[in-house]
PDB file of C-alpha atoms in Angstrom:
ATOM      1  CA  MET M  52       2.008 -21.924  25.782  1.00  0.00           C
ATOM      2  CA  ASN M  53       4.817 -22.720  23.973  1.00  0.00           C
ATOM      3  CA  LEU M  54       7.707 -19.909  22.931  1.00  0.00           C
ATOM      4  CA  VAL M  55       6.195 -19.232  19.584  1.00  0.00           C
ATOM      5  CA  HIS M  56       2.795 -18.422  20.876  1.00  0.00           C
ATOM      6  CA  SER M  57       4.192 -16.405  23.814  1.00  0.00           C
ATOM      7  CA  THR M  58       6.119 -14.258  21.569  1.00  0.00           C
ATOM      8  CA  VAL M  59       3.094 -13.683  19.301  1.00  0.00           C
ATOM      9  CA  LEU M  60       1.154 -12.624  22.286  1.00  0.00           C
ATOM     10  CA  LEU M  61       3.862 -10.454  23.181  1.00  0.00           C
ATOM     11  CA  VAL M  62       4.057  -8.561  19.959  1.00  0.00           C
ATOM     12  CA  THR M  63       0.300  -8.054  19.818  1.00  0.00           C
ATOM     13  CA  LEU M  64       0.126  -6.581  23.621  1.00  0.00           C
ATOM     14  CA  LEU M  65       3.265  -4.250  22.438  1.00  0.00           C
ATOM     15  CA  PHE M  66       1.324  -3.166  19.239  1.00  0.00           C
ATOM     16  CA  LEU M  67      -1.866  -2.324  21.228  1.00  0.00           C
ATOM     17  CA  LEU M  68       0.050  -0.185  23.703  1.00  0.00           C
ATOM     18  CA  ILE M  69       2.363   1.668  21.381  1.00  0.00           C
ATOM     19  CA  SER M  70      -0.492   2.189  18.753  1.00  0.00           C
ATOM     20  CA  CYS M  71      -2.805   3.668  21.516  1.00  0.00           C
ATOM     21  CA  SER M  72       0.130   6.333  22.138  1.00  0.00           C
ATOM     22  CA  SER M  73       0.382   7.016  18.195  1.00  0.00           C
ATOM     23  CA  LEU M  74      -2.900   8.702  17.715  1.00  0.00           C
ATOM     24  CA  GLN M  75      -1.587  12.196  17.681  1.00  0.00           C
ATOM     25  CA  HIS M  76       0.346  11.471  14.701  1.00  0.00           C
ATOM     26  CA  ASN M  77      -2.748  10.388  12.561  1.00  0.00           C
ATOM     27  CA  GLY M  78      -2.765  13.692  10.396  1.00  0.00           C
ATOM     28  CA  ARG M  79      -1.681  14.181   7.012  1.00  0.00           C
ATOM     29  CA  VAL M  80       1.419  15.276   5.487  1.00  0.00           C
ATOM     30  CA  THR M  81       1.288  18.329   3.668  1.00  0.00           C
ATOM     31  CA  ARG M  82       3.775  20.386   1.522  1.00  0.00           C
ATOM     32  CA  GLU M  83       3.794  24.268   1.973  1.00  0.00           C
ATOM     33  CA  GLY M  84       6.441  25.433  -0.630  1.00  0.00           C
ATOM     34  CA  ASN M  85       9.755  23.806   0.367  1.00  0.00           C
ATOM     35  CA  GLN M  86       8.715  22.312   3.617  1.00  0.00           C
ATOM     36  CA  LEU M  87       6.504  19.334   5.024  1.00  0.00           C
ATOM     37  CA  HIS M  88       4.149  19.857   7.802  1.00  0.00           C
ATOM     38  CA  LEU M  89       2.241  17.749   9.747  1.00  0.00           C
ATOM     39  CA  ASN M  90      -0.331  18.578  12.360  1.00  0.00           C
ATOM     40  CA  GLY M  91       0.651  22.218  12.021  1.00  0.00           C
ATOM     41  CA  THR M  92       4.494  21.898  12.602  1.00  0.00           C
ATOM     42  CA  ARG M  93       7.112  21.289  10.268  1.00  0.00           C
ATOM     43  CA  PHE M  94       8.115  17.619   9.529  1.00  0.00           C
ATOM     44  CA  ARG M  95      11.487  16.320   9.392  1.00  0.00           C
ATOM     45  CA  PHE M  96      11.726  12.622   9.381  1.00  0.00           C
ATOM     46  CA  GLY M  97      14.119   9.619   9.825  1.00  0.00           C
ATOM     47  CA  GLY M  98      12.796   5.927   8.807  1.00  0.00           C
ATOM     48  CA  THR M  99      13.517   3.130   6.627  1.00  0.00           C
ATOM     49  CA  ASN M 100      12.788   0.905   3.643  1.00  0.00           C
ATOM     50  CA  ILE M 101      10.769  -1.956   4.567  1.00  0.00           C
ATOM     51  CA  TYR M 102      10.274  -3.223   0.775  1.00  0.00           C
ATOM     52  CA  TRP M 103       8.771  -6.716   1.555  1.00  0.00           C
ATOM     53  CA  LEU M 104       5.581  -5.474   3.376  1.00  0.00           C
ATOM     54  CA  GLY M 105       3.283  -6.761   0.842  1.00  0.00           C
ATOM     55  CA  LEU M 106       4.960  -9.444  -0.803  1.00  0.00           C
ATOM     56  CA  ASP M 107       8.256 -11.228   0.528  1.00  0.00           C
ATOM     57  CA  GLN M 108      10.921 -13.233  -1.139  1.00  0.00           C
ATOM     58  CA  ASN M 109      13.110 -14.127   1.897  1.00  0.00           C
ATOM     59  CA  VAL M 110      11.393 -16.981   3.358  1.00  0.00           C
ATOM     60  CA  GLY M 111      12.245 -19.840   0.922  1.00  0.00           C
ATOM     61  CA  GLY M 112      10.343 -18.543  -1.992  1.00  0.00           C
ATOM     62  CA  ILE M 113       7.838 -15.849  -2.775  1.00  0.00           C
ATOM     63  CA  ALA M 114       4.941 -15.429  -0.214  1.00  0.00           C
ATOM     64  CA  TYR M 115       2.715 -13.225   1.409  1.00  0.00           C
ATOM     65  CA  PRO M 116       4.284 -12.129   4.803  1.00  0.00           C
ATOM     66  CA  THR M 117       2.350 -13.283   7.862  1.00  0.00           C
ATOM     67  CA  PRO M 118       0.858 -10.889  10.423  1.00  0.00           C
ATOM     68  CA  PHE M 119       3.236 -11.620  12.858  1.00  0.00           C
ATOM     69  CA  ARG M 120       6.103 -10.605  10.522  1.00  0.00           C
ATOM     70  CA  VAL M 121       4.522  -7.462   9.445  1.00  0.00           C
ATOM     71  CA  ASP M 122       3.598  -6.261  13.311  1.00  0.00           C
ATOM     72  CA  ASP M 123       7.330  -7.450  14.384  1.00  0.00           C
ATOM     73  CA  VAL M 124       8.943  -5.312  11.784  1.00  0.00           C
ATOM     74  CA  LEU M 125       6.780  -2.151  12.063  1.00  0.00           C
ATOM     75  CA  LEU M 126       6.928  -2.512  15.985  1.00  0.00           C
ATOM     76  CA  THR M 127      10.680  -2.673  15.733  1.00  0.00           C
ATOM     77  CA  ALA M 128      10.790   0.365  13.396  1.00  0.00           C
ATOM     78  CA  LYS M 129       8.494   2.150  15.859  1.00  0.00           C
ATOM     79  CA  ILE M 130      10.962   1.578  18.831  1.00  0.00           C
ATOM     80  CA  MET M 131      13.734   2.727  16.659  1.00  0.00           C
ATOM     81  CA  GLY M 132      12.090   5.898  16.292  1.00  0.00           C
ATOM     82  CA  ALA M 133      11.113   5.993  12.663  1.00  0.00           C
ATOM     83  CA  THR M 134       8.284   7.907  11.378  1.00  0.00           C
ATOM     84  CA  VAL M 135       8.175   7.258   7.433  1.00  0.00           C
ATOM     85  CA  ILE M 136       8.577   3.890   5.861  1.00  0.00           C
ATOM     86  CA  ARG M 137       9.093   3.383   2.282  1.00  0.00           C
ATOM     87  CA  ALA M 138       7.426  -0.065   1.016  1.00  0.00           C
ATOM     88  CA  HIS M 139       7.873  -1.049  -2.443  1.00  0.00           C
ATOM     89  CA  THR M 140       5.589  -3.966  -2.451  1.00  0.00           C
ATOM     90  CA  LEU M 141       2.551  -1.939  -1.108  1.00  0.00           C
ATOM     91  CA  GLY M 142       2.411  -0.232  -4.539  1.00  0.00           C
ATOM     92  CA  ILE M 143       4.623  -2.598  -7.077  1.00  0.00           C
ATOM     93  CA  SER M 144       2.674  -5.807  -7.473  1.00  0.00           C
ATOM     94  CA  THR M 145       2.779  -7.041 -11.114  1.00  0.00           C
ATOM     95  CA  GLY M 146       3.577  -9.930 -13.047  1.00  0.00           C
ATOM     96  CA  ASN M 147       3.837 -12.544 -10.555  1.00  0.00           C
ATOM     97  CA  PRO M 148       1.144 -15.098  -9.535  1.00  0.00           C
ATOM     98  CA  HIS M 149       1.035 -13.407  -6.114  1.00  0.00           C
ATOM     99  CA  SER M 150       0.777  -9.812  -7.355  1.00  0.00           C
ATOM    100  CA  PHE M 151      -2.282  -7.614  -7.746  1.00  0.00           C
ATOM    101  CA  GLU M 152      -1.771  -7.567 -11.482  1.00  0.00           C
ATOM    102  CA  PRO M 153      -0.430 -11.112 -12.193  1.00  0.00           C
ATOM    103  CA  ARG M 154      -1.355 -10.628 -15.978  1.00  0.00           C
ATOM    104  CA  LEU M 155      -2.492  -7.814 -18.003  1.00  0.00           C
ATOM    105  CA  ASN M 156      -5.984  -6.592 -16.904  1.00  0.00           C
ATOM    106  CA  VAL M 157      -6.213  -9.585 -14.612  1.00  0.00           C
ATOM    107  CA  PHE M 158      -6.582  -8.421 -10.917  1.00  0.00           C
ATOM    108  CA  ASN M 159      -5.930 -10.488  -7.931  1.00  0.00           C
ATOM    109  CA  HIS M 160      -7.742  -9.184  -4.808  1.00  0.00           C
ATOM    110  CA  THR M 161      -6.134 -11.532  -2.543  1.00  0.00           C
ATOM    111  CA  ALA M 162      -2.850  -9.612  -2.824  1.00  0.00           C
ATOM    112  CA  LEU M 163      -4.613  -6.673  -1.430  1.00  0.00           C
ATOM    113  CA  GLU M 164      -5.582  -8.258   1.788  1.00  0.00           C
ATOM    114  CA  TYR M 165      -1.971  -8.309   2.580  1.00  0.00           C
ATOM    115  CA  ILE M 166      -1.264  -4.849   1.687  1.00  0.00           C
ATOM    116  CA  ASP M 167      -4.720  -3.692   3.466  1.00  0.00           C
ATOM    117  CA  TYR M 168      -3.194  -5.082   6.636  1.00  0.00           C
ATOM    118  CA  ALA M 169       0.412  -3.545   6.350  1.00  0.00           C
ATOM    119  CA  VAL M 170      -1.223  -0.180   5.538  1.00  0.00           C
ATOM    120  CA  HIS M 171      -3.905  -0.415   8.623  1.00  0.00           C
ATOM    121  CA  LYS M 172      -1.068  -1.322  11.051  1.00  0.00           C
ATOM    122  CA  ALA M 173       1.426   1.273   9.742  1.00  0.00           C
ATOM    123  CA  GLY M 174      -1.459   3.828  10.409  1.00  0.00           C
ATOM    124  CA  LEU M 175      -2.129   2.527  14.033  1.00  0.00           C
ATOM    125  CA  LEU M 176       1.582   3.132  14.768  1.00  0.00           C
ATOM    126  CA  GLY M 177       1.464   6.450  13.476  1.00  0.00           C
ATOM    127  CA  PHE M 178       3.586   5.866  10.351  1.00  0.00           C
ATOM    128  CA  LYS M 179       3.537   7.685   7.059  1.00  0.00           C
ATOM    129  CA  LEU M 180       4.227   5.587   3.932  1.00  0.00           C
ATOM    130  CA  VAL M 181       5.991   6.325   0.793  1.00  0.00           C
ATOM    131  CA  VAL M 182       4.732   4.021  -1.964  1.00  0.00           C
ATOM    132  CA  PRO M 183       6.354   3.377  -5.113  1.00  0.00           C
ATOM    133  CA  LEU M 184       4.157   2.242  -8.055  1.00  0.00           C
ATOM    134  CA  THR M 185       6.705   0.424 -10.478  1.00  0.00           C
ATOM    135  CA  ASP M 186      10.130  -0.590 -10.487  1.00  0.00           C
ATOM    136  CA  ASN M 187      13.103   0.091 -13.015  1.00  0.00           C
ATOM    137  CA  TRP M 188      14.884  -3.450 -12.290  1.00  0.00           C
ATOM    138  CA  TYR M 189      13.747  -7.084 -12.713  1.00  0.00           C
ATOM    139  CA  TYR M 190      12.854  -7.786  -9.176  1.00  0.00           C
ATOM    140  CA  TYR M 191      10.379 -10.448  -7.868  1.00  0.00           C
ATOM    141  CA  HIS M 192       7.553  -7.963  -7.285  1.00  0.00           C
ATOM    142  CA  GLY M 193       7.415  -6.612 -10.703  1.00  0.00           C
ATOM    143  CA  GLY M 194       8.524  -3.583 -12.576  1.00  0.00           C
ATOM    144  CA  LYS M 195       7.766  -1.442 -15.704  1.00  0.00           C
ATOM    145  CA  HIS M 196       9.005  -4.240 -18.046  1.00  0.00           C
ATOM    146  CA  ASP M 197       5.663  -6.193 -17.190  1.00  0.00           C
ATOM    147  CA  PHE M 198       3.755  -3.488 -18.935  1.00  0.00           C
ATOM    148  CA  THR M 199       5.894  -3.880 -22.000  1.00  0.00           C
ATOM    149  CA  ASP M 200       6.113  -7.537 -22.054  1.00  0.00           C
ATOM    150  CA  TRP M 201       2.427  -7.694 -21.886  1.00  0.00           C
ATOM    151  CA  ARG M 202       2.213  -5.866 -25.299  1.00  0.00           C
ATOM    152  CA  HIS M 203       5.396  -7.467 -26.790  1.00  0.00           C
ATOM    153  CA  LEU M 204       7.262  -4.156 -26.844  1.00  0.00           C
ATOM    154  CA  PRO M 205      10.694  -2.899 -26.095  1.00  0.00           C
ATOM    155  CA  GLU M 206      11.061  -1.751 -22.242  1.00  0.00           C
ATOM    156  CA  TRP M 207      11.745   1.979 -23.222  1.00  0.00           C
ATOM    157  CA  ASP M 208       8.156   2.082 -24.753  1.00  0.00           C
ATOM    158  CA  PHE M 209       6.889   2.136 -21.105  1.00  0.00           C
ATOM    159  CA  PHE M 210       7.487   5.830 -21.316  1.00  0.00           C
ATOM    160  CA  THR M 211       6.247   6.950 -24.805  1.00  0.00           C
ATOM    161  CA  ASN M 212       3.713   4.187 -26.135  1.00  0.00           C
ATOM    162  CA  ARG M 213       0.185   5.290 -25.284  1.00  0.00           C
ATOM    163  CA  GLN M 214      -1.329   1.825 -25.040  1.00  0.00           C
ATOM    164  CA  VAL M 215       1.280   1.123 -22.141  1.00  0.00           C
ATOM    165  CA  ILE M 216       0.894   4.337 -20.580  1.00  0.00           C
ATOM    166  CA  ALA M 217      -3.075   3.636 -20.559  1.00  0.00           C
ATOM    167  CA  ASP M 218      -2.214   0.041 -18.845  1.00  0.00           C
ATOM    168  CA  PHE M 219      -0.045   1.730 -16.198  1.00  0.00           C
ATOM    169  CA  LYS M 220      -2.795   4.366 -15.424  1.00  0.00           C
ATOM    170  CA  ASN M 221      -5.540   1.577 -15.401  1.00  0.00           C
ATOM    171  CA  TYR M 222      -3.245  -0.542 -12.716  1.00  0.00           C
ATOM    172  CA  ILE M 223      -3.027   2.670 -10.778  1.00  0.00           C
ATOM    173  CA  ALA M 224      -6.402   3.491 -10.770  1.00  0.00           C
ATOM    174  CA  HIS M 225      -7.342  -0.099  -9.500  1.00  0.00           C
ATOM    175  CA  LEU M 226      -4.933   0.094  -6.939  1.00  0.00           C
ATOM    176  CA  LEU M 227      -5.556   3.742  -5.405  1.00  0.00           C
ATOM    177  CA  ASN M 228      -9.550   3.247  -5.563  1.00  0.00           C
ATOM    178  CA  HIS M 229      -9.332   0.111  -3.748  1.00  0.00           C
ATOM    179  CA  THR M 230     -10.994   0.354  -0.091  1.00  0.00           C
ATOM    180  CA  ASN M 231      -9.045  -1.187   2.575  1.00  0.00           C
ATOM    181  CA  LYS M 232     -11.038  -4.003   4.358  1.00  0.00           C
ATOM    182  CA  TYR M 233      -9.748  -2.889   7.715  1.00  0.00           C
ATOM    183  CA  THR M 234      -9.972   0.921   7.553  1.00  0.00           C
ATOM    184  CA  GLY M 235     -12.985   1.199   5.324  1.00  0.00           C
ATOM    185  CA  VAL M 236     -10.674   4.212   3.415  1.00  0.00           C
ATOM    186  CA  ALA M 237      -9.891   4.091  -0.102  1.00  0.00           C
ATOM    187  CA  TYR M 238      -5.754   4.122  -0.554  1.00  0.00           C
ATOM    188  CA  LYS M 239      -6.375   7.353  -2.516  1.00  0.00           C
ATOM    189  CA  ASP M 240      -7.969   8.983   0.575  1.00  0.00           C
ATOM    190  CA  ASP M 241      -5.623   7.463   3.232  1.00  0.00           C
ATOM    191  CA  PRO M 242      -3.651   9.886   5.494  1.00  0.00           C
ATOM    192  CA  THR M 243      -1.072   7.168   6.302  1.00  0.00           C
ATOM    193  CA  VAL M 244       0.040   7.350   2.507  1.00  0.00           C
ATOM    194  CA  MET M 245       2.408  10.367   2.581  1.00  0.00           C
ATOM    195  CA  ALA M 246       3.452   9.992  -1.119  1.00  0.00           C
ATOM    196  CA  TRP M 247       3.097   8.214  -4.282  1.00  0.00           C
ATOM    197  CA  GLU M 248       6.132   7.716  -6.041  1.00  0.00           C
ATOM    198  CA  THR M 249       6.019   7.466  -9.654  1.00  0.00           C
ATOM    199  CA  GLY M 250       8.631   4.639  -9.524  1.00  0.00           C
ATOM    200  CA  ASN M 251      11.586   3.279  -8.213  1.00  0.00           C
ATOM    201  CA  GLU M 252      15.075   4.447  -9.772  1.00  0.00           C
ATOM    202  CA  ILE M 253      13.435   4.976 -13.244  1.00  0.00           C
ATOM    203  CA  SER M 254      14.965   7.402 -15.755  1.00  0.00           C
ATOM    204  CA  PRO M 255      11.693   8.936 -17.375  1.00  0.00           C
ATOM    205  CA  PRO M 256      11.281  11.747 -19.603  1.00  0.00           C
ATOM    206  CA  VAL M 257       9.778  14.768 -18.214  1.00  0.00           C
ATOM    207  CA  ALA M 258       6.763  14.550 -20.361  1.00  0.00           C
ATOM    208  CA  TRP M 259       6.026  11.278 -18.699  1.00  0.00           C
ATOM    209  CA  THR M 260       6.576  12.476 -15.234  1.00  0.00           C
ATOM    210  CA  GLN M 261       4.165  15.337 -15.984  1.00  0.00           C
ATOM    211  CA  GLU M 262       1.449  12.960 -17.309  1.00  0.00           C
ATOM    212  CA  ILE M 263       1.734  10.517 -14.355  1.00  0.00           C
ATOM    213  CA  SER M 264       2.069  13.221 -11.600  1.00  0.00           C
ATOM    214  CA  ALA M 265      -1.087  14.991 -13.009  1.00  0.00           C
ATOM    215  CA  PHE M 266      -2.919  11.672 -12.924  1.00  0.00           C
ATOM    216  CA  LEU M 267      -2.243  10.814  -9.601  1.00  0.00           C
ATOM    217  CA  LYS M 268      -3.289  14.332  -8.226  1.00  0.00           C
ATOM    218  CA  GLN M 269      -6.310  13.731 -10.176  1.00  0.00           C
ATOM    219  CA  LEU M 270      -7.071  10.491  -8.396  1.00  0.00           C
ATOM    220  CA  SER M 271      -5.689  11.425  -5.076  1.00  0.00           C
ATOM    221  CA  PRO M 272      -5.160  14.999  -4.616  1.00  0.00           C
ATOM    222  CA  ASN M 273      -4.470  15.012  -0.960  1.00  0.00           C
ATOM    223  CA  VAL M 274      -1.672  12.810  -1.093  1.00  0.00           C
ATOM    224  CA  LEU M 275       1.754  14.189  -2.280  1.00  0.00           C
ATOM    225  CA  VAL M 276       3.678  12.923  -5.311  1.00  0.00           C
ATOM    226  CA  LEU M 277       7.305  12.087  -5.447  1.00  0.00           C
ATOM    227  CA  ASP M 278       9.447  11.839  -8.788  1.00  0.00           C
ATOM    228  CA  GLY M 279      10.656   8.206  -9.058  1.00  0.00           C
ATOM    229  CA  THR M 280      13.686   9.448 -10.862  1.00  0.00           C
ATOM    230  CA  ARG M 281      16.988   8.657  -9.200  1.00  0.00           C
ATOM    231  CA  GLY M 282      18.377  12.135  -8.334  1.00  0.00           C
ATOM    232  CA  VAL M 283      17.157  15.459  -9.080  1.00  0.00           C
ATOM    233  CA  SER M 284      16.340  16.483 -12.548  1.00  0.00           C
ATOM    234  CA  PRO M 285      16.635  20.530 -12.890  1.00  0.00           C
ATOM    235  CA  ALA M 286      13.580  20.087 -15.726  1.00  0.00           C
ATOM    236  CA  ALA M 287      11.608  18.000 -13.474  1.00  0.00           C
ATOM    237  CA  LEU M 288      11.934  20.578 -10.681  1.00  0.00           C
ATOM    238  CA  ALA M 289       9.203  22.540 -12.850  1.00  0.00           C
ATOM    239  CA  VAL M 290       6.585  19.988 -13.060  1.00  0.00           C
ATOM    240  CA  PRO M 291       3.588  21.416 -11.067  1.00  0.00           C
ATOM    241  CA  HIS M 292       2.182  18.017  -9.716  1.00  0.00           C
ATOM    242  CA  VAL M 293       5.418  16.806  -8.073  1.00  0.00           C
ATOM    243  CA  ASP M 294       5.899  17.767  -4.719  1.00  0.00           C
ATOM    244  CA  LEU M 295       9.032  15.365  -3.419  1.00  0.00           C
ATOM    245  CA  TYR M 296      12.185  14.470  -5.053  1.00  0.00           C
ATOM    246  CA  SER M 297      14.925  12.062  -3.825  1.00  0.00           C
ATOM    247  CA  ASN M 298      17.887  10.134  -4.396  1.00  0.00           C
ATOM    248  CA  HIS M 299      19.904   6.950  -3.346  1.00  0.00           C
ATOM    249  CA  PHE M 300      23.303   6.668  -1.903  1.00  0.00           C
ATOM    250  CA  TYR M 301      25.488   3.715  -1.329  1.00  0.00           C
ATOM    251  CA  PRO M 302      27.403   2.690   0.422  1.00  0.00           C
ATOM    252  CA  TRP M 303      26.938   5.520   3.013  1.00  0.00           C
ATOM    253  CA  GLY M 304      26.590   8.352   0.975  1.00  0.00           C
ATOM    254  CA  ASP M 305      27.943  11.472  -1.085  1.00  0.00           C
ATOM    255  CA  ALA M 306      27.390  14.070   1.401  1.00  0.00           C
ATOM    256  CA  PRO M 307      28.296  16.964  -1.061  1.00  0.00           C
ATOM    257  CA  LYS M 308      26.106  15.555  -3.501  1.00  0.00           C
ATOM    258  CA  MET M 309      23.142  15.321  -1.288  1.00  0.00           C
ATOM    259  CA  MET M 310      23.616  18.585  -0.009  1.00  0.00           C
ATOM    260  CA  SER M 311      23.661  20.221  -3.409  1.00  0.00           C
ATOM    261  CA  GLU M 312      20.436  18.154  -4.377  1.00  0.00           C
ATOM    262  CA  ALA M 313      18.738  19.299  -1.005  1.00  0.00           C
ATOM    263  CA  LYS M 314      19.573  22.974  -1.813  1.00  0.00           C
ATOM    264  CA  GLU M 315      18.753  23.044  -5.354  1.00  0.00           C
ATOM    265  CA  THR M 316      15.141  21.534  -4.787  1.00  0.00           C
ATOM    266  CA  TYR M 317      14.808  23.675  -1.871  1.00  0.00           C
ATOM    267  CA  ALA M 318      15.468  26.719  -3.870  1.00  0.00           C
ATOM    268  CA  ALA M 319      12.617  25.623  -6.371  1.00  0.00           C
ATOM    269  CA  SER M 320      10.349  25.702  -3.542  1.00  0.00           C
ATOM    270  CA  LYS M 321      10.028  21.848  -3.497  1.00  0.00           C
ATOM    271  CA  VAL M 322      11.068  19.117  -0.903  1.00  0.00           C
ATOM    272  CA  PHE M 323      14.201  16.874  -1.240  1.00  0.00           C
ATOM    273  CA  PHE M 324      14.673  13.647   0.724  1.00  0.00           C
ATOM    274  CA  VAL M 325      17.104  10.557   0.841  1.00  0.00           C
ATOM    275  CA  GLY M 326      14.867   7.939  -0.366  1.00  0.00           C
ATOM    276  CA  GLU M 327      17.441   5.050   0.395  1.00  0.00           C
ATOM    277  CA  PHE M 328      21.086   4.887   1.697  1.00  0.00           C
ATOM    278  CA  GLY M 329      23.052   1.889   3.077  1.00  0.00           C
ATOM    279  CA  TRP M 330      26.547   1.239   4.906  1.00  0.00           C
ATOM    280  CA  ASN M 331      28.583  -1.609   5.936  1.00  0.00           C
ATOM    281  CA  LYS M 332      31.064  -2.436   8.522  1.00  0.00           C
ATOM    282  CA  GLU M 333      33.946  -0.931   6.830  1.00  0.00           C
ATOM    283  CA  GLU M 334      35.104   2.681   7.871  1.00  0.00           C
ATOM    284  CA  PRO M 335      32.413   3.634  10.469  1.00  0.00           C
ATOM    285  CA  ALA M 336      33.733   7.101  10.455  1.00  0.00           C
ATOM    286  CA  HIS M 337      32.434   7.776   7.142  1.00  0.00           C
ATOM    287  CA  LEU M 338      28.897   6.736   8.438  1.00  0.00           C
ATOM    288  CA  GLU M 339      29.093   9.108  11.124  1.00  0.00           C
ATOM    289  CA  THR M 340      30.125  11.983   8.827  1.00  0.00           C
ATOM    290  CA  TRP M 341      27.216  11.155   6.358  1.00  0.00           C
ATOM    291  CA  LEU M 342      24.622  10.978   9.367  1.00  0.00           C
ATOM    292  CA  GLU M 343      26.011  14.476  10.622  1.00  0.00           C
ATOM    293  CA  ALA M 344      25.355  15.984   7.113  1.00  0.00           C
ATOM    294  CA  LEU M 345      21.997  14.446   7.033  1.00  0.00           C
ATOM    295  CA  ARG M 346      21.060  16.051  10.350  1.00  0.00           C
ATOM    296  CA  THR M 347      22.820  19.537   9.693  1.00  0.00           C
ATOM    297  CA  THR M 348      21.309  20.160   6.049  1.00  0.00           C
ATOM    298  CA  THR M 349      17.956  21.584   6.941  1.00  0.00           C
ATOM    299  CA  GLU M 350      16.969  21.720   3.235  1.00  0.00           C
ATOM    300  CA  CYS M 351      16.909  17.699   3.381  1.00  0.00           C
ATOM    301  CA  ALA M 352      13.362  16.737   4.738  1.00  0.00           C
ATOM    302  CA  GLY M 353      14.343  13.379   5.754  1.00  0.00           C
ATOM    303  CA  ASP M 354      16.108  10.095   5.095  1.00  0.00           C
ATOM    304  CA  LEU M 355      15.173   6.385   4.931  1.00  0.00           C
ATOM    305  CA  TYR M 356      17.773   3.755   5.287  1.00  0.00           C
ATOM    306  CA  TRP M 357      18.186   0.556   3.482  1.00  0.00           C
ATOM    307  CA  SER M 358      16.683  -1.932   5.011  1.00  0.00           C
ATOM    308  CA  LEU M 359      14.887  -3.493   8.007  1.00  0.00           C
ATOM    309  CA  PHE M 360      13.941  -7.032   8.576  1.00  0.00           C
ATOM    310  CA  GLY M 361      12.299  -8.457  11.636  1.00  0.00           C
ATOM    311  CA  HIS M 362      11.907 -11.653  13.377  1.00  0.00           C
ATOM    312  CA  LEU M 363      10.955 -14.955  11.613  1.00  0.00           C
ATOM    313  CA  GLY M 364       7.842 -16.362  13.019  1.00  0.00           C
ATOM    314  CA  THR M 365       9.597 -19.423  14.307  1.00  0.00           C
ATOM    315  CA  TRP M 366      12.815 -18.445  15.557  1.00  0.00           C
ATOM    316  CA  GLY M 367      15.976 -16.160  14.556  1.00  0.00           C
ATOM    317  CA  TYR M 368      15.904 -13.128  12.224  1.00  0.00           C
ATOM    318  CA  GLU M 369      14.755 -12.978   8.458  1.00  0.00           C
ATOM    319  CA  GLN M 370      17.745 -12.062   6.291  1.00  0.00           C
ATOM    320  CA  HIS M 371      17.750 -10.439   2.774  1.00  0.00           C
ATOM    321  CA  ALA M 372      17.751 -13.361   0.364  1.00  0.00           C
ATOM    322  CA  LYS M 373      20.524 -11.271  -1.800  1.00  0.00           C
ATOM    323  CA  LEU M 374      22.900 -10.629   1.121  1.00  0.00           C
ATOM    324  CA  THR M 375      23.756  -7.401  -0.097  1.00  0.00           C
ATOM    325  CA  GLY M 376      25.286  -6.238   3.052  1.00  0.00           C
ATOM    326  CA  TYR M 377      22.941  -3.282   3.608  1.00  0.00           C
ATOM    327  CA  THR M 378      20.252  -4.954   5.613  1.00  0.00           C
TER     328      THR M 378
END
């Protein structure tokens, strides 16, 4: 048996062992006012972003991640103590030949086989998932511009054009109604999914957030909804179908801003968490101060750092293609 086969076998055995000990975490995360609860107790969490779980760009091109890479990174997150994972490519999958919706109203179910696997394995390890549904940016996995490009419209029309909004809702419905081949559970009903995020770092009008969050609650009433706006919009705090709000902080975070937004959200009887934060090797004392602020700000429900990568299937580690310094 060569080294690669031995490594795959070891990862498989570790996965089976750890997943058996994670069964107690398979309940559903719920919101009670300004707190999250899991299995009858308050749920504060730490975790990570693993944006590439459904489709990767870091292996010499765009490709579906292998089962080994998915298992390896999930095991790594578990051993590190993570309880929540935010994964863009489990919900954002448009405009690329490998995407779930590569072209308008054309659906590629091969893409869902890989999303199915990642969701299934995350559930076995007791993780809860935050799943964004579109992106503000022009990344390989797609974004809101795909929906306006398909209709030959300016990108801002994503939030206002009735046809584009209908197209986006159609995409959401196709995705959430899909039944996972491994679990037999539709995504809309899966307790592994803690929250549907309306977008990654978007800047929508409140009326759009109201409409999309209501649509999500109609389709998936037991899953929480996260406002995809980067930062807390006071007007959006009043949207009844939104449960969660977040912000992203780089390089290590603006602690006073985080605490202010957490307290503002808490006072509105909603839940705030840090959806992304990053750090680099410079001035580690700032990171320590930031982490202590996260720990002691009890109005903040949790935090997810950017980002986690595991081993390659051959040797060594997978690295972020953009080399941002935050991996």
